[in-house]
Coordinates of C-alpha atoms in Angstrom, one line a residue:
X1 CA 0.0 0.0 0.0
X2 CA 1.6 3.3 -1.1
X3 CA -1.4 5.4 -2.8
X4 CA -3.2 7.1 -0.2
X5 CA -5.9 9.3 -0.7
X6 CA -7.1 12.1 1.6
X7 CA -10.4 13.5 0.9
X8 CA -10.8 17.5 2.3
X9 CA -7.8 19.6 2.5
X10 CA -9.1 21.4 5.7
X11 CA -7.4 21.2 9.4
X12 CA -7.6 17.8 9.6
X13 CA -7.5 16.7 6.2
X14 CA -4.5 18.6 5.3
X15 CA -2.7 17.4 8.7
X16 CA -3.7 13.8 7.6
X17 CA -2.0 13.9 4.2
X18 CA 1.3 15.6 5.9
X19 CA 1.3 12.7 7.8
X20 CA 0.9 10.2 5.4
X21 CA 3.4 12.6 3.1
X22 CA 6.4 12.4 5.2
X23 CA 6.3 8.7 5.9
X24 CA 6.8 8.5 2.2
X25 CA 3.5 7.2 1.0
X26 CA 2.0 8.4 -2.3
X27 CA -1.0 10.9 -1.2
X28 CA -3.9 12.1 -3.6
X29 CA -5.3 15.2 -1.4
X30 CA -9.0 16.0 -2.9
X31 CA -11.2 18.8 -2.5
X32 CA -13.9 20.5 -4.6
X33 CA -11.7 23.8 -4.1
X34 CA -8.6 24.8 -5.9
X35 CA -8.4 27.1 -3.4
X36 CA -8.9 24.8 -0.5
X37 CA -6.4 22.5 -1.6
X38 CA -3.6 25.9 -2.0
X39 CA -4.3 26.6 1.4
X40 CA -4.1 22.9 2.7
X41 CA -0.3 22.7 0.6
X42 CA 0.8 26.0 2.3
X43 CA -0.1 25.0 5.7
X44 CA 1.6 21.7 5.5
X45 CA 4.8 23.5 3.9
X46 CA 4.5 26.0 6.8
X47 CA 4.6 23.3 9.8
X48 CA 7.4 21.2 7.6
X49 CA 9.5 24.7 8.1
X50 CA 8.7 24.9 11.7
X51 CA 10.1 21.5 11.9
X52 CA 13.1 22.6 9.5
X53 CA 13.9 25.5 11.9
X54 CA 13.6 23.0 15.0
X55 CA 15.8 20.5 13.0
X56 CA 13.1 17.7 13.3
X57 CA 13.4 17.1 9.5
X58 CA 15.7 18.1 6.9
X59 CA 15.4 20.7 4.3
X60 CA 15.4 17.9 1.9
X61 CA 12.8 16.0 4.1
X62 CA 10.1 18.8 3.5
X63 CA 10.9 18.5 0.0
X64 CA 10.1 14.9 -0.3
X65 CA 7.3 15.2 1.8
X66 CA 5.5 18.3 -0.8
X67 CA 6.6 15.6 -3.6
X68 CA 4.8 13.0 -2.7
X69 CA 1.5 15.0 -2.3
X70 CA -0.2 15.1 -5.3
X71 CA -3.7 17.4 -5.5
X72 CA -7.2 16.8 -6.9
X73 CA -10.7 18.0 -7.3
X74 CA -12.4 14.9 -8.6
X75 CA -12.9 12.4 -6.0
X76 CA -12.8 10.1 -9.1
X77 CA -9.7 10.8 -10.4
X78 CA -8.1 11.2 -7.2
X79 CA -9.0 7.9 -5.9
X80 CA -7.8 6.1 -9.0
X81 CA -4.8 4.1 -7.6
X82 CA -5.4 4.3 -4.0
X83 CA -5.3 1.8 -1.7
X84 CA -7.1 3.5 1.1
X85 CA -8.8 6.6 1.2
X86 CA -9.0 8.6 4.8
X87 CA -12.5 10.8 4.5
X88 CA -11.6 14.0 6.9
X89 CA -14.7 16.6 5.3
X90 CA -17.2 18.2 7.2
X91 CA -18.7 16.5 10.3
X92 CA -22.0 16.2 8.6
X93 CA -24.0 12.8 8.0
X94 CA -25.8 13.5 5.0
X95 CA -22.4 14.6 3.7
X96 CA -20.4 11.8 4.4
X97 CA -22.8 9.6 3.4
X98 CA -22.4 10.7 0.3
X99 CA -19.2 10.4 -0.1
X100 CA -19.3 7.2 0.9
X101 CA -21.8 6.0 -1.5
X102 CA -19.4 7.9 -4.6
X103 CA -16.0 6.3 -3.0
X104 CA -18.3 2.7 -2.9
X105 CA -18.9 3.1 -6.7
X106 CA -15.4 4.8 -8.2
X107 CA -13.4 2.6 -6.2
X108 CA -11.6 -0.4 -6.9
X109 CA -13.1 -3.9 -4.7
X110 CA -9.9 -4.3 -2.6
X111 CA -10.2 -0.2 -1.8
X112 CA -10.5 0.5 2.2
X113 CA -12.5 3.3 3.5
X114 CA -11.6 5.0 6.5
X115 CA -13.3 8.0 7.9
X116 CA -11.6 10.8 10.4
X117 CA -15.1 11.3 11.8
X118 CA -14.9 11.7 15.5
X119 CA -18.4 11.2 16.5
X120 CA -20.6 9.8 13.5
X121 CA -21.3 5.5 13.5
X122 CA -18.9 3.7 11.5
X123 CA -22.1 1.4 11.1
X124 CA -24.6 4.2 9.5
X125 CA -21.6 5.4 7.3
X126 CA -20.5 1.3 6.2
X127 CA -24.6 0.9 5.4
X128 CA -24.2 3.3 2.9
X129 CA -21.6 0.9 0.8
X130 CA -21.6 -2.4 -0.7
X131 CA -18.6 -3.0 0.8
X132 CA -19.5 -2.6 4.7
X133 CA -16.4 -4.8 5.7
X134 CA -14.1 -2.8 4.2
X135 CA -15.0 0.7 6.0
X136 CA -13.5 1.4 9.3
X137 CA -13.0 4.6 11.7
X138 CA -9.4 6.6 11.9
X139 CA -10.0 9.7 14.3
X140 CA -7.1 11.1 14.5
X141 CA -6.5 14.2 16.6
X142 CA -5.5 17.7 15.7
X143 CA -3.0 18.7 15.5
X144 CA -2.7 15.5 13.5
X145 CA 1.4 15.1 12.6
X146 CA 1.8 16.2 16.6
X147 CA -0.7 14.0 18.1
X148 CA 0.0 10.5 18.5
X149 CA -3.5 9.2 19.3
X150 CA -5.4 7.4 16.6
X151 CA -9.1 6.1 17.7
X152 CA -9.5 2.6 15.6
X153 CA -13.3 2.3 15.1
X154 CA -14.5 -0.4 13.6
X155 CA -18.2 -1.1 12.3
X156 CA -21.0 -3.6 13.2
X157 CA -19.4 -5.1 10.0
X158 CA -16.0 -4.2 9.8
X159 CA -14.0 -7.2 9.0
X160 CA -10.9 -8.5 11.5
X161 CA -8.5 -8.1 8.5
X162 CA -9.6 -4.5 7.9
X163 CA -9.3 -3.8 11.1
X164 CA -5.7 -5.5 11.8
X165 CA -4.7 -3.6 8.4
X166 CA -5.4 -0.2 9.8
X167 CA -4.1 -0.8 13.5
X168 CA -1.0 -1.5 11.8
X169 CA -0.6 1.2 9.7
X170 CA -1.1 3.7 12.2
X171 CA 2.0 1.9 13.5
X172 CA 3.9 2.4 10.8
X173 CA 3.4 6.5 10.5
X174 CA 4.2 6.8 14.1
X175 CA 0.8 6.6 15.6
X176 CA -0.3 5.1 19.0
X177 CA -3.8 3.2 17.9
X178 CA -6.6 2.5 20.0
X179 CA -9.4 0.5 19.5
X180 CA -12.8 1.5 20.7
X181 CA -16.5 0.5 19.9
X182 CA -18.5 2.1 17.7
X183 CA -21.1 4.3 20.1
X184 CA -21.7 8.2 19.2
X185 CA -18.8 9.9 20.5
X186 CA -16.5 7.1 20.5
X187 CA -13.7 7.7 24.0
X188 CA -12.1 11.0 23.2
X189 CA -15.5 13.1 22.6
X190 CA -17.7 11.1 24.8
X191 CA -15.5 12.2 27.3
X192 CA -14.4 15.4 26.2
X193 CA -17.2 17.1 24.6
X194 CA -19.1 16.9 28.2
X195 CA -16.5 18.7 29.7
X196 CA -16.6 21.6 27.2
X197 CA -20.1 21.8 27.4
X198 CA -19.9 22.1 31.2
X199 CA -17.2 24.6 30.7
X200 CA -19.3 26.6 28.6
X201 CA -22.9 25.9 31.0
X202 CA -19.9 27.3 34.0
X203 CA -19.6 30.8 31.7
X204 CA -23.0 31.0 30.6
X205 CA -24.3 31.0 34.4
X206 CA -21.7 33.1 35.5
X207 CA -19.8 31.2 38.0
X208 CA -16.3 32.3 36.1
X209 CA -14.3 33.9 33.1
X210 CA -13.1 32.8 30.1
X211 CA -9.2 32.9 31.6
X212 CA -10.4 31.7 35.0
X213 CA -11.7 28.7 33.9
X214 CA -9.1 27.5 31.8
X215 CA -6.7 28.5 34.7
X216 CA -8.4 26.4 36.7
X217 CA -8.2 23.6 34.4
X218 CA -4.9 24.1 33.3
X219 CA -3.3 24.9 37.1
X220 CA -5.5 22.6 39.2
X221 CA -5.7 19.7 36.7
X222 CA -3.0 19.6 35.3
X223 CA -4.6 20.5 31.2
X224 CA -2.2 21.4 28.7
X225 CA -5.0 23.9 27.5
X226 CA -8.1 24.6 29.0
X227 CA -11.1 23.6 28.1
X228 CA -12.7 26.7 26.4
X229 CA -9.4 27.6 24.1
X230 CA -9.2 24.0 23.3
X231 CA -13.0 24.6 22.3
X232 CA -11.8 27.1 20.0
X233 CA -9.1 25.0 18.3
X234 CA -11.6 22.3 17.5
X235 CA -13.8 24.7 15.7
X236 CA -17.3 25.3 18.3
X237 CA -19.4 24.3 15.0
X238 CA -17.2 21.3 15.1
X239 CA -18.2 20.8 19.0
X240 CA -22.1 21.5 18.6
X241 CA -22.1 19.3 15.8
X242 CA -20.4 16.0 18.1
X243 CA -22.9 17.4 20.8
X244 CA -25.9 17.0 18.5
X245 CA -24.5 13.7 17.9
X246 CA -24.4 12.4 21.3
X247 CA -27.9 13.9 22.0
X248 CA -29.5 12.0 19.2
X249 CA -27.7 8.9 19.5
X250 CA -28.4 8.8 23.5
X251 CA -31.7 10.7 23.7
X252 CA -29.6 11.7 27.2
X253 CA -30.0 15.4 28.5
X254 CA -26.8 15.8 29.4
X255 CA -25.4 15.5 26.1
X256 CA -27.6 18.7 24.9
X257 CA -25.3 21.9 24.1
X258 CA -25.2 24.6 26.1
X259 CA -27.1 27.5 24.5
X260 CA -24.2 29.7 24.2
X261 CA -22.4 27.6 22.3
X262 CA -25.3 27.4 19.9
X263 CA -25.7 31.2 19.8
X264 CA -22.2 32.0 19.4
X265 CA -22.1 29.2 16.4
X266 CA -25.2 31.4 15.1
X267 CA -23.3 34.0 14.9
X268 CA -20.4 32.7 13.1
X269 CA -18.3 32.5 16.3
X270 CA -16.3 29.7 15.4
X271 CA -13.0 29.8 17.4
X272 CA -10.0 30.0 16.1
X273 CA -10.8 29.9 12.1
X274 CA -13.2 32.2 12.3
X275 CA -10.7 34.6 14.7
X276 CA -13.2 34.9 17.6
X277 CA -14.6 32.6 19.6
X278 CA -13.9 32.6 23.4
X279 CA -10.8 34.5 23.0
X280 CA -9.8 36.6 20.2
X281 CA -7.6 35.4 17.5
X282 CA -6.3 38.0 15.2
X283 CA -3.9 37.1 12.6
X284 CA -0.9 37.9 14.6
X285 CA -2.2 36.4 17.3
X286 CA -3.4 33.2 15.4
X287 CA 0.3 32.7 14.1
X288 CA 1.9 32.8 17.3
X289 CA -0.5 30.0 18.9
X290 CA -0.3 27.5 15.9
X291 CA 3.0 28.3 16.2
X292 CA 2.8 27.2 19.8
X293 CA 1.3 23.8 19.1
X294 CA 3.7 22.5 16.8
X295 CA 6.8 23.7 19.0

């Protein structure tokens, strides 16, 4: 296996395909936007220059690692040759879904699908395939060529090859993989996304600030980030969206999003890629904690 396709060239997607890059496999990054997919090459060729100036790579390393990233915007073409394809678009159902079902037909047999979603059922997303068996979970975490952690979720139907397949891989590009059943949330946002929510329920009744709940977090248990920055690093559409998730899939009330987090999502308070959410993030500003997380 050497052709790897990534489908969306967003945060994830774009971290995904660095990944893949710099352990020298073959990657087809795909996106419906030239534009997207510009953006997606310059962020990856700005973190491989962070790592040039920390000397975790080689000059020459970054070099391989933009060759062997090749770009699309026809999931078709794109998928041609590849081996597996990592879906990391839009935390959406009905997208994905759809995706799924166009990956299922342009495909070859032997294809695996993985997708990067980090709360969505492997299950739902495998029914909408002939080729349930072959479709698995990869959630990695952002940001994705920092973080070791890669959830393993595997469908109703996923087969024990499949699965044994993708454990190992993660192996190989210096991933620690988990395995975990498929139930909305998965471990990392059933856990996680409960804790934000409280976080945000904490500032929406009043009991705290912004920086004084995070400085509780960070000081008193030991977070690398607290909770309501972290919020804005995931992307709060990205959080109300897991939320919704959980809700639905549990019918359980304490899985329902605050309503300032819906609000703020309303009003296009996204975090940081939007450049306000609980804090501000202006460009300066954005740089020099990106900056921070790949240091």
């Amino acid at each position: 296996m050497k052709n790897i396709a990534v489908i969306g060239a967003g945060t994830m997607g774009n971290g995904i395909a660095h990944t893949f890059a710099q352990c020298d496999y073959n990657v087809q990054l795909i996106d419906v936007s030239e534009v997207s997919l510009q953006r997606g090459l310059n962020t990856i060729a700005s973190n491989l220059d962070r790592m040039v100036a920390k000397e975790k790579i080689t000059q020459a390393d970054k070099e391989k690692t933009l060759a062997n990233i090749t770009t699309f915007t026809s999931i078709k073409e794109g998928v041609k040759y590849a081996s597996l394809v990592v879906e990391a678009a839009t935390e959406n159902v009905a997208l994905k879904t759809q995706i799924f079902k166009e990956l299922d037909e342009v495909c070859a047999d032997d294809t695996i699908l993985a997708t990067n979603t980090s709360s969505i059922s492997i299950t739902q997303i495998g029914a909408a395939t002939k080729r349930a068996d072959k479709v698995i979970g990869m959630h990695f975490m952002n940001p994705v060529p920092i973080m070791q952690l890669v959830e393993i979720i595997r469908g109703y139907n996923t087969s024990d090859e499949v699965t044994q397949f993708i454990v190992d891989l993660s192996k190989k590009i210096g991933k620690i993989p988990v395995e975990v059943n498929d139930y909305p949330g998965f471990v990392a946002n059933r856990i996680l996304m409960p804790m934000i929510n409280e976080s945000i329920e904490t500032l929406y009744n009043g009991v705290a600030g912004v920086s004084e709940i995070d400085t509780v977090m960070k000081l008193g248990m030991a977070h690398p980030m607290g909770p309501l920055q972290l919020a804005d690093f995931i992307g709060l559409d990205v959080c109300l969206s897991i939320l919704n998730v959980m809700y639905e899939g549990f019918k359980n009330p304490k899985y329902a999003p605050c309503p300032l987090l819906v609000n703020m999502v309303r009003a296009g308070k996204f975090g940081v890629k939007s450049g306000e959410g609980f804090y501000d993030y202006s460009a300066s500003k954005k740089a020099e904690k990106v900056a921070k997380m790949f240091s």
